[in-house]
């Protein structure tokens, strides 16, 4: 019964949203209302997520699991940011400086780790994947794409050489479009699966 | 042609197809394409379970995004297939995401499964949903720390990510664990291609639920995706040809 009810509501809401896309005049107000409800639900989900984050670290501290000191530091920072946010509000210049001057350097350091990780992984590409057509094509396209976009190779305007160069510069965009079209198709089918209640976000079977 | 007219054409076409497929075409089972991804993931999860190590399933950073709609839903559908009886009884699995709504749904899936066939008082460990951090980088920081502090054998990355997903893969490899990915965004696919052996690329990311749980419904969805793909390829080729000869 629960499954049927859930499926019926999903189908009804999905069809109204779909109809609202094509028939904007009659379904426009309903569409706005559904979006607003959706936003409220997502916000509540976000709060539950924050509760889960706090619960995970409180559990770590109580059970004195490995790294519980890090959990204590995280919880203290979390509570400090939360209380300061409520007292000073996020629009306050001092609060923004306080948070951003910690958050931005930390995230930048993670970006640096990412750059190093990717460089190391790229050097290991052939060792990881072997000499396969896909790995060779990936490596060659990455190298040539970087070379062509460095601007070292120049041709006279209006010549065949310029057209060839432009073709190779645009080639990654063509590939990206191909991937995006495929992703759009996949997204369409995934939407249909949930609309027709073949799958449920809550996993009901 | 207005959007309303397009809608009526789509509705009419859908009605015709519904009638034709219901009355004229006999139902049959379609063989799903062979994929080593599901087989190797199953082997890795079994080995992890037998070695008493943990599994980590990451569901991404967004339930819905404008560029990659449906990726979050795909991750949830795939996760349903990863919660088998052995994993639930073992309990050494963590499922995480940086968006609260994804973790809320994951929690609902887990609780539904435990209520369906387990006496929870008898279990030592239970599968836990976790938010390591509310932003992609803070999440990744938390995930990195957890991967280092606990003994993980399998890392499964599903859904919507940026290139930072590559860092956690490096961590799991350092722990002699294995990584599997079915992510959608192009940045994450390019970053993960260089260090993940078992990776579903492009629209294959949406096939993950069907590969992990080849039920008739999932196979039908995979077949629909394949047919749509053939249709789009034909439309592109015909369109390009017509443009080349000056008709369009």
Tab-separated table of C-alpha atoms in Angstrom:
chain	number	residue	atom	x	y	z
A	1	UNK	CA	0.000	0.000	0.000
A	2	UNK	CA	2.831	2.367	0.987
A	3	UNK	CA	4.621	1.600	-2.259
A	4	UNK	CA	1.502	2.228	-4.389
A	5	UNK	CA	0.786	5.511	-2.616
A	6	UNK	CA	4.386	6.642	-2.973
A	7	UNK	CA	4.399	5.639	-6.660
A	8	UNK	CA	1.122	7.465	-7.337
A	9	UNK	CA	2.369	10.687	-5.703
A	10	UNK	CA	5.685	10.480	-7.599
A	11	UNK	CA	3.894	9.910	-10.910
A	12	UNK	CA	1.425	12.733	-10.299
A	13	UNK	CA	4.083	15.275	-9.275
A	14	UNK	CA	6.376	14.169	-12.111
A	15	UNK	CA	3.636	14.514	-14.726
A	16	UNK	CA	2.637	17.969	-13.438
A	17	UNK	CA	6.292	19.134	-13.627
A	18	UNK	CA	6.618	17.673	-17.133
A	19	UNK	CA	3.335	19.248	-18.237
A	20	UNK	CA	4.436	22.547	-16.699
A	21	UNK	CA	7.466	22.553	-18.968
A	22	UNK	CA	5.345	22.307	-22.127
A	23	UNK	CA	2.076	24.026	-21.069
A	24	UNK	CA	3.474	26.931	-19.074
A	25	UNK	CA	0.325	29.032	-18.761
A	26	UNK	CA	-2.038	26.582	-17.012
A	27	UNK	CA	0.618	24.686	-15.025
A	28	UNK	CA	3.034	27.555	-14.216
A	29	UNK	CA	1.682	28.333	-10.683
A	30	UNK	CA	1.590	24.624	-9.755
A	31	UNK	CA	5.165	24.238	-10.992
A	32	UNK	CA	6.360	27.152	-8.825
A	33	UNK	CA	4.629	25.662	-5.793
A	34	UNK	CA	6.176	22.226	-6.368
A	35	UNK	CA	9.655	23.761	-6.763
A	36	UNK	CA	9.207	25.652	-3.481
A	37	UNK	CA	8.096	22.502	-1.667
A	38	UNK	CA	11.059	20.670	-3.165
A	39	UNK	CA	13.450	23.364	-1.933
A	40	UNK	CA	12.029	23.157	1.587
A	41	UNK	CA	12.430	19.367	1.592
A	42	UNK	CA	16.015	19.621	0.317
A	43	UNK	CA	16.781	22.197	3.041
A	44	UNK	CA	15.352	19.858	5.694
A	45	UNK	CA	17.483	17.084	4.202
A	46	UNK	CA	20.499	19.379	4.553
A	47	UNK	CA	19.729	19.905	8.243
A	48	UNK	CA	19.420	16.141	8.754
A	49	UNK	CA	22.794	15.808	7.005
A	50	UNK	CA	24.375	18.268	9.446
A	51	UNK	CA	22.816	16.288	12.297
A	52	UNK	CA	24.375	13.118	10.861
A	53	UNK	CA	27.763	14.866	10.676
A	54	UNK	CA	27.515	15.909	14.340
A	55	UNK	CA	26.217	12.480	15.436
A	56	UNK	CA	29.098	10.683	13.661
A	57	UNK	CA	31.737	12.744	15.472
A	58	UNK	CA	29.956	12.661	18.854
A	59	UNK	CA	29.888	8.839	18.530
A	60	UNK	CA	33.619	8.856	17.711
A	61	UNK	CA	34.352	10.903	20.858
A	62	UNK	CA	32.117	8.838	23.176
A	63	UNK	CA	33.535	5.515	21.931
A	64	UNK	CA	37.069	7.051	21.844
A	65	UNK	CA	37.626	5.661	18.352
A	66	UNK	CA	40.888	6.236	16.511
A	67	UNK	CA	41.136	9.947	15.641
A	68	UNK	CA	38.588	11.051	18.243
A	69	UNK	CA	40.684	14.147	18.972
A	70	UNK	CA	40.188	15.279	15.359
A	71	UNK	CA	36.450	14.744	15.858
A	72	UNK	CA	36.555	16.916	18.990
A	73	UNK	CA	38.406	19.685	17.111
A	74	UNK	CA	35.917	19.445	14.241
A	75	UNK	CA	32.914	19.639	16.561
A	76	UNK	CA	34.396	22.621	18.424
A	77	UNK	CA	35.040	24.455	15.126
A	78	UNK	CA	31.581	23.525	13.872
A	79	UNK	CA	29.869	24.826	17.016
A	80	UNK	CA	31.989	27.991	17.029
A	81	UNK	CA	31.104	28.737	13.361
A	82	UNK	CA	27.433	27.969	13.974
A	83	UNK	CA	27.085	30.132	17.085
A	84	UNK	CA	29.155	32.969	15.581
A	85	UNK	CA	26.987	32.752	12.445
A	86	UNK	CA	23.805	33.075	14.497
A	87	UNK	CA	25.173	35.954	16.595
A	88	UNK	CA	27.029	37.949	13.918
A	89	UNK	CA	25.054	36.744	10.812
A	90	UNK	CA	26.893	35.607	7.620
A	91	UNK	CA	26.677	39.172	6.216
A	92	UNK	CA	29.001	40.473	8.946
A	93	UNK	CA	32.441	41.394	7.484
A	94	UNK	CA	34.370	40.111	10.521
A	95	UNK	CA	32.551	36.760	10.450
A	96	UNK	CA	33.145	36.364	6.699
A	97	UNK	CA	36.865	37.134	7.133
A	98	UNK	CA	37.078	34.725	10.049
A	99	UNK	CA	35.529	31.823	8.133
A	100	UNK	CA	36.896	32.487	4.640
A	101	UNK	CA	40.477	33.049	5.859
A	102	UNK	CA	40.426	29.489	7.209
A	103	UNK	CA	38.275	27.806	4.575
A	104	UNK	CA	39.946	29.197	1.439
A	105	UNK	CA	43.581	28.314	2.373
A	106	UNK	CA	42.532	24.824	3.508
A	107	UNK	CA	40.605	24.174	0.278
A	108	UNK	CA	43.477	25.604	-1.776
A	109	UNK	CA	45.878	23.209	-0.084
A	110	UNK	CA	43.553	20.354	-1.075
A	111	UNK	CA	43.649	21.648	-4.652
A	112	UNK	CA	47.444	21.498	-4.493
A	113	UNK	CA	47.244	17.883	-3.273
A	114	UNK	CA	44.830	17.164	-6.138
A	115	UNK	CA	47.238	18.638	-8.708
A	116	UNK	CA	50.097	16.521	-7.363
A	117	UNK	CA	47.884	13.401	-7.242
A	118	UNK	CA	46.735	13.888	-10.835
A	119	UNK	CA	50.283	14.505	-12.072
A	120	UNK	CA	51.491	11.327	-10.347
A	121	UNK	CA	48.505	9.325	-11.661
A	122	UNK	CA	49.059	10.634	-15.214
A	123	UNK	CA	52.687	9.533	-15.089
A	124	UNK	CA	51.495	6.105	-13.940
A	125	UNK	CA	48.733	5.894	-16.577
A	126	UNK	CA	50.330	3.256	-18.793
A	127	UNK	CA	51.396	1.234	-15.752
A	128	UNK	CA	47.820	1.330	-14.401
A	129	UNK	CA	45.900	0.726	-17.607
A	130	UNK	CA	48.519	-0.790	-19.917
A	131	UNK	CA	48.979	-0.033	-23.619
A	132	UNK	CA	45.313	-0.096	-24.590
A	133	UNK	CA	43.819	1.953	-27.463
A	134	UNK	CA	41.820	3.971	-24.913
A	135	UNK	CA	44.818	4.838	-22.724
A	136	UNK	CA	46.971	5.757	-25.763
A	137	UNK	CA	44.161	7.912	-27.202
A	138	UNK	CA	43.627	9.585	-23.810
A	139	UNK	CA	47.318	10.355	-23.350
A	140	UNK	CA	47.820	11.543	-26.938
A	141	UNK	CA	44.736	13.775	-26.881
A	142	UNK	CA	45.767	15.302	-23.538
A	143	UNK	CA	49.297	16.064	-24.792
A	144	UNK	CA	48.176	17.445	-28.180
A	145	UNK	CA	45.344	19.458	-26.642
A	146	UNK	CA	47.786	21.124	-24.252
A	147	UNK	CA	50.279	21.751	-27.084
A	148	UNK	CA	47.695	23.297	-29.405
A	149	UNK	CA	46.269	25.516	-26.669
A	150	UNK	CA	49.656	26.820	-25.532
A	151	UNK	CA	49.688	29.137	-28.541
A	152	UNK	CA	53.186	28.059	-29.616
A	153	UNK	CA	51.966	26.920	-33.030
A	154	UNK	CA	50.831	29.899	-35.125
A	155	UNK	CA	49.594	29.985	-38.724
A	156	UNK	CA	48.720	32.805	-41.114
A	157	UNK	CA	45.047	33.770	-41.029
A	158	UNK	CA	42.778	32.484	-43.774
A	159	UNK	CA	45.037	29.553	-44.674
A	160	UNK	CA	44.314	25.836	-44.640
A	161	UNK	CA	46.800	25.506	-41.777
A	162	UNK	CA	44.700	27.801	-39.602
A	163	UNK	CA	41.570	25.743	-40.298
A	164	UNK	CA	43.407	22.522	-39.428
A	165	UNK	CA	44.702	24.091	-36.207
A	166	UNK	CA	41.225	25.326	-35.269
A	167	UNK	CA	39.854	21.840	-35.965
A	168	UNK	CA	42.303	20.267	-33.509
A	169	UNK	CA	41.634	22.977	-30.922
A	170	UNK	CA	37.894	22.350	-31.156
A	171	UNK	CA	38.193	18.562	-31.102
A	172	UNK	CA	38.030	18.276	-27.262
A	173	UNK	CA	34.805	20.325	-27.337
A	174	UNK	CA	33.318	17.878	-29.836
A	175	UNK	CA	34.182	14.986	-27.530
A	176	UNK	CA	32.718	16.859	-24.554
A	177	UNK	CA	29.485	17.441	-26.465
A	178	UNK	CA	29.300	13.732	-27.300
A	179	UNK	CA	29.694	12.836	-23.614
A	180	UNK	CA	27.092	15.434	-22.611
A	181	UNK	CA	24.551	14.106	-25.141
A	182	UNK	CA	25.088	10.616	-23.747
A	183	UNK	CA	24.697	11.915	-20.206
A	184	UNK	CA	21.466	13.695	-21.180
A	185	UNK	CA	20.085	10.420	-22.558
A	186	UNK	CA	21.083	8.592	-19.408
A	187	UNK	CA	19.466	11.298	-17.276
A	188	UNK	CA	16.268	11.040	-19.320
A	189	UNK	CA	16.019	7.282	-18.808
A	190	UNK	CA	16.877	7.629	-15.113
A	191	UNK	CA	14.089	10.221	-14.735
A	192	UNK	CA	11.649	7.838	-16.431
A	193	UNK	CA	12.663	5.026	-14.080
A	194	UNK	CA	11.797	7.113	-11.038
A	195	UNK	CA	8.696	8.610	-12.659
A	196	UNK	CA	7.336	5.142	-13.436
A	197	UNK	CA	8.281	3.949	-9.927
A	198	UNK	CA	10.694	1.302	-11.198
A	199	UNK	CA	13.128	2.784	-8.670
A	200	UNK	CA	12.468	4.766	-5.510
A	201	UNK	CA	14.904	7.188	-3.866
A	202	UNK	CA	14.109	5.562	-0.519
A	203	UNK	CA	14.771	2.094	-1.925
A	204	UNK	CA	11.271	0.621	-1.423
A	205	UNK	CA	10.852	-2.629	-3.339
B	1	UNK	CA	6.298	25.006	-33.664
B	2	UNK	CA	5.363	25.953	-30.090
B	3	UNK	CA	6.199	23.907	-26.983
B	4	UNK	CA	2.509	22.985	-26.649
B	5	UNK	CA	2.495	21.493	-30.146
B	6	UNK	CA	5.692	19.594	-29.372
B	7	UNK	CA	4.004	18.222	-26.246
B	8	UNK	CA	0.976	16.994	-28.212
B	9	UNK	CA	3.269	15.273	-30.721
B	10	UNK	CA	5.135	13.575	-27.842
B	11	UNK	CA	1.881	12.538	-26.143
B	12	UNK	CA	0.478	11.157	-29.425
B	13	UNK	CA	3.685	9.269	-30.175
B	14	UNK	CA	3.755	7.863	-26.642
B	15	UNK	CA	0.130	6.665	-26.964
B	16	UNK	CA	0.855	4.936	-30.291
B	17	UNK	CA	3.999	3.289	-28.910
B	18	UNK	CA	2.126	2.187	-25.792
B	19	UNK	CA	-0.562	0.512	-27.880
B	20	UNK	CA	1.894	-1.074	-30.303
B	21	UNK	CA	4.255	-2.331	-27.597
B	22	UNK	CA	1.387	-3.624	-25.434
B	23	UNK	CA	-0.561	-5.509	-28.090
B	24	UNK	CA	1.758	-6.235	-30.986
B	25	UNK	CA	5.217	-6.843	-29.518
B	26	UNK	CA	5.602	-9.990	-27.423
B	27	UNK	CA	7.624	-9.465	-24.215
B	28	UNK	CA	10.989	-11.196	-24.112
B	29	UNK	CA	14.103	-11.084	-21.997
B	30	UNK	CA	16.960	-9.011	-23.332
B	31	UNK	CA	20.513	-9.990	-22.596
B	32	UNK	CA	22.343	-7.182	-20.841
B	33	UNK	CA	25.736	-6.286	-22.273
B	34	UNK	CA	28.664	-7.966	-20.609
B	35	UNK	CA	30.532	-5.810	-18.137
B	36	UNK	CA	33.547	-6.727	-16.061
B	37	UNK	CA	32.721	-3.800	-13.761
B	38	UNK	CA	29.937	-5.534	-11.829
B	39	UNK	CA	31.830	-8.830	-11.652
B	40	UNK	CA	35.037	-7.256	-10.335
B	41	UNK	CA	33.133	-5.083	-7.868
B	42	UNK	CA	31.357	-8.149	-6.523
B	43	UNK	CA	34.692	-10.001	-6.168
B	44	UNK	CA	36.279	-7.047	-4.393
B	45	UNK	CA	33.350	-6.652	-1.985
B	46	UNK	CA	33.436	-10.374	-1.189
B	47	UNK	CA	37.192	-10.250	-0.523
B	48	UNK	CA	36.749	-7.152	1.671
B	49	UNK	CA	34.027	-8.886	3.642
B	50	UNK	CA	36.087	-12.063	4.105
B	51	UNK	CA	39.145	-10.091	5.228
B	52	UNK	CA	37.064	-8.231	7.835
B	53	UNK	CA	37.750	-4.868	6.208
B	54	UNK	CA	35.307	-2.042	5.618
B	55	UNK	CA	33.544	-0.857	2.440
B	56	UNK	CA	32.997	2.795	1.643
B	57	UNK	CA	30.265	3.900	-0.762
B	58	UNK	CA	30.268	7.582	-1.721
B	59	UNK	CA	27.078	8.985	-3.269
B	60	UNK	CA	28.400	12.286	-4.563
B	61	UNK	CA	27.824	15.949	-3.964
B	62	UNK	CA	24.355	16.565	-5.412
B	63	UNK	CA	21.022	14.820	-5.777
B	64	UNK	CA	20.194	17.025	-8.742
B	65	UNK	CA	22.203	19.403	-10.890
B	66	UNK	CA	21.313	21.295	-14.053
B	67	UNK	CA	24.240	19.944	-16.090
B	68	UNK	CA	24.017	16.331	-14.934
B	69	UNK	CA	20.401	15.711	-13.909
B	70	UNK	CA	19.618	12.289	-12.542
B	71	UNK	CA	23.144	11.420	-11.397
B	72	UNK	CA	22.179	11.567	-7.731
B	73	UNK	CA	19.165	9.352	-8.401
B	74	UNK	CA	21.406	6.952	-10.339
B	75	UNK	CA	23.749	6.774	-7.330
B	76	UNK	CA	20.835	5.959	-5.016
B	77	UNK	CA	19.506	3.299	-7.408
B	78	UNK	CA	22.995	1.738	-7.600
B	79	UNK	CA	23.381	1.865	-3.828
B	80	UNK	CA	20.187	-0.167	-3.409
B	81	UNK	CA	21.918	-2.955	-5.351
B	82	UNK	CA	24.999	-2.754	-3.110
B	83	UNK	CA	23.084	-3.474	0.086
B	84	UNK	CA	22.882	-7.254	0.033
B	85	UNK	CA	22.161	-9.483	3.030
B	86	UNK	CA	25.853	-10.242	3.716
B	87	UNK	CA	26.752	-6.556	3.838
B	88	UNK	CA	23.811	-5.757	6.124
B	89	UNK	CA	24.716	-8.597	8.500
B	90	UNK	CA	28.421	-7.659	8.473
B	91	UNK	CA	27.599	-3.967	8.984
B	92	UNK	CA	31.099	-2.781	8.078
B	93	UNK	CA	29.997	-0.444	5.337
B	94	UNK	CA	29.897	3.338	5.420
B	95	UNK	CA	27.793	5.274	2.950
B	96	UNK	CA	28.550	8.951	2.643
B	97	UNK	CA	27.619	12.067	0.679
B	98	UNK	CA	28.168	15.768	1.079
B	99	UNK	CA	24.513	16.648	0.536
B	100	UNK	CA	22.143	15.971	3.406
B	101	UNK	CA	19.238	14.846	1.224
B	102	UNK	CA	21.347	12.050	-0.313
B	103	UNK	CA	22.293	10.776	3.146
B	104	UNK	CA	18.658	11.017	4.246
B	105	UNK	CA	17.585	8.791	1.365
B	106	UNK	CA	20.495	6.411	1.999
B	107	UNK	CA	19.440	6.170	5.642
B	108	UNK	CA	15.895	5.354	4.541
B	109	UNK	CA	17.176	2.606	2.218
B	110	UNK	CA	19.305	1.093	5.000
B	111	UNK	CA	16.554	1.208	7.630
B	112	UNK	CA	14.066	-0.319	5.184
B	113	UNK	CA	16.418	-3.230	4.542
B	114	UNK	CA	17.126	-3.875	8.218
B	115	UNK	CA	13.425	-3.745	9.064
B	116	UNK	CA	12.645	-6.145	6.223
B	117	UNK	CA	14.678	-9.071	7.510
B	118	UNK	CA	17.011	-8.474	10.461
B	119	UNK	CA	16.791	-8.511	14.202
B	120	UNK	CA	18.814	-5.361	14.795
B	121	UNK	CA	19.548	-6.212	18.464
B	122	UNK	CA	21.626	-9.183	17.299
B	123	UNK	CA	23.916	-7.106	15.105
B	124	UNK	CA	27.199	-5.740	16.433
B	125	UNK	CA	27.756	-3.250	13.638
B	126	UNK	CA	25.255	-1.599	11.362
B	127	UNK	CA	25.717	0.117	8.016
B	128	UNK	CA	26.099	3.818	8.764
B	129	UNK	CA	25.257	6.864	6.626
B	130	UNK	CA	27.688	9.765	7.168
B	131	UNK	CA	28.170	13.346	5.993
B	132	UNK	CA	31.926	13.982	6.235
B	133	UNK	CA	31.495	17.621	5.298
B	134	UNK	CA	28.874	19.882	3.713
B	135	UNK	CA	31.053	21.179	0.831
B	136	UNK	CA	32.972	19.077	-1.749
B	137	UNK	CA	36.409	19.886	-0.313
B	138	UNK	CA	35.454	19.631	3.370
B	139	UNK	CA	33.781	16.319	2.515
B	140	UNK	CA	36.919	15.131	0.815
B	141	UNK	CA	39.009	16.154	3.824
B	142	UNK	CA	36.776	14.071	6.113
B	143	UNK	CA	36.743	11.139	3.711
B	144	UNK	CA	40.553	11.184	3.428
B	145	UNK	CA	40.875	11.103	7.222
B	146	UNK	CA	38.402	8.226	7.579
B	147	UNK	CA	40.058	6.209	4.797
B	148	UNK	CA	43.378	6.563	6.636
B	149	UNK	CA	42.045	5.831	10.134
B	150	UNK	CA	39.968	2.747	9.340
B	151	UNK	CA	40.831	-0.313	7.304
B	152	UNK	CA	38.920	0.017	4.026
B	153	UNK	CA	39.158	-2.640	1.301
B	154	UNK	CA	36.682	-1.324	-1.282
B	155	UNK	CA	35.761	2.211	-2.284
B	156	UNK	CA	32.763	2.720	-4.583
B	157	UNK	CA	32.285	6.215	-6.020
B	158	UNK	CA	28.846	6.881	-7.516
B	159	UNK	CA	27.094	10.061	-8.655
B	160	UNK	CA	28.070	13.670	-9.133
B	161	UNK	CA	31.689	14.626	-8.323
B	162	UNK	CA	34.414	17.034	-9.277
B	163	UNK	CA	38.047	16.118	-9.972
B	164	UNK	CA	38.745	15.967	-6.204
B	165	UNK	CA	37.385	12.391	-6.230
B	166	UNK	CA	40.851	11.344	-7.439
B	167	UNK	CA	42.373	12.118	-4.018
B	168	UNK	CA	40.279	9.525	-2.192
B	169	UNK	CA	41.204	6.944	-4.835
B	170	UNK	CA	44.880	7.568	-4.125
B	171	UNK	CA	44.165	7.018	-0.410
B	172	UNK	CA	42.402	3.696	-0.947
B	173	UNK	CA	45.223	2.509	-3.224
B	174	UNK	CA	47.734	3.421	-0.500
B	175	UNK	CA	45.757	1.118	1.837
B	176	UNK	CA	45.965	-1.696	-0.765
B	177	UNK	CA	42.247	-1.376	-1.367
B	178	UNK	CA	40.368	-1.218	-4.666
B	179	UNK	CA	38.372	1.644	-6.169
B	180	UNK	CA	35.344	1.490	-8.472
B	181	UNK	CA	33.698	4.516	-10.009
B	182	UNK	CA	30.516	5.352	-11.906
B	183	UNK	CA	30.621	9.137	-11.857
B	184	UNK	CA	29.026	11.453	-14.359
B	185	UNK	CA	30.765	14.798	-14.550
B	186	UNK	CA	33.443	15.167	-17.216
B	187	UNK	CA	35.999	16.611	-14.790
B	188	UNK	CA	35.669	13.621	-12.476
B	189	UNK	CA	35.749	11.127	-15.346
B	190	UNK	CA	38.961	12.614	-16.732
B	191	UNK	CA	40.534	12.708	-13.261
B	192	UNK	CA	39.445	9.182	-12.366
B	193	UNK	CA	40.356	7.650	-15.738
B	194	UNK	CA	44.037	7.926	-14.916
B	195	UNK	CA	43.900	6.023	-11.618
B	196	UNK	CA	40.764	3.869	-11.520
B	197	UNK	CA	40.794	0.595	-13.453
B	198	UNK	CA	37.090	-0.078	-13.109
B	199	UNK	CA	35.349	3.043	-14.292
B	200	UNK	CA	32.044	3.522	-16.097
B	201	UNK	CA	32.426	6.366	-18.598
B	202	UNK	CA	29.828	8.750	-20.017
B	203	UNK	CA	26.269	7.483	-20.140
B	204	UNK	CA	27.464	4.111	-18.826
B	205	UNK	CA	27.391	5.749	-15.392
B	206	UNK	CA	23.608	5.577	-15.659
B	207	UNK	CA	23.805	1.862	-16.483
B	208	UNK	CA	25.396	1.063	-13.103
B	209	UNK	CA	22.063	0.171	-11.409
B	210	UNK	CA	21.251	-2.256	-14.247
B	211	UNK	CA	24.727	-3.814	-14.169
B	212	UNK	CA	24.678	-4.281	-10.401
B	213	UNK	CA	21.107	-5.582	-10.221
B	214	UNK	CA	20.033	-6.981	-13.610
B	215	UNK	CA	16.311	-7.095	-12.860
B	216	UNK	CA	13.847	-7.050	-15.829
B	217	UNK	CA	13.012	-3.388	-15.121
B	218	UNK	CA	16.678	-2.402	-15.028
B	219	UNK	CA	17.333	-4.324	-18.255
B	220	UNK	CA	14.394	-2.564	-19.919
B	221	UNK	CA	15.863	0.806	-18.870
B	222	UNK	CA	19.283	-0.178	-20.241
B	223	UNK	CA	17.700	-1.282	-23.522
B	224	UNK	CA	15.748	1.994	-23.755
B	225	UNK	CA	18.961	3.938	-23.227
B	226	UNK	CA	20.685	1.927	-25.967
B	227	UNK	CA	17.795	2.455	-28.412
B	228	UNK	CA	17.757	6.190	-27.681
B	229	UNK	CA	21.488	6.275	-28.247
B	230	UNK	CA	21.129	4.627	-31.656
B	231	UNK	CA	18.351	7.118	-32.491
B	232	UNK	CA	20.506	10.104	-31.526
B	233	UNK	CA	23.492	8.771	-33.517
B	234	UNK	CA	21.285	8.335	-36.606
B	235	UNK	CA	19.781	11.818	-36.135
B	236	UNK	CA	23.264	13.353	-35.831
B	237	UNK	CA	24.594	11.553	-38.927
B	238	UNK	CA	21.503	12.411	-41.018
B	239	UNK	CA	21.542	16.008	-39.767
B	240	UNK	CA	25.245	16.436	-40.559
B	241	UNK	CA	24.792	14.910	-44.029
B	242	UNK	CA	21.815	17.169	-44.819
B	243	UNK	CA	23.770	20.185	-43.584
B	244	UNK	CA	26.767	19.197	-45.727
B	245	UNK	CA	24.669	18.926	-48.909
B	246	UNK	CA	22.932	22.236	-48.157
B	247	UNK	CA	19.417	20.971	-47.383
B	248	UNK	CA	19.417	22.268	-43.769
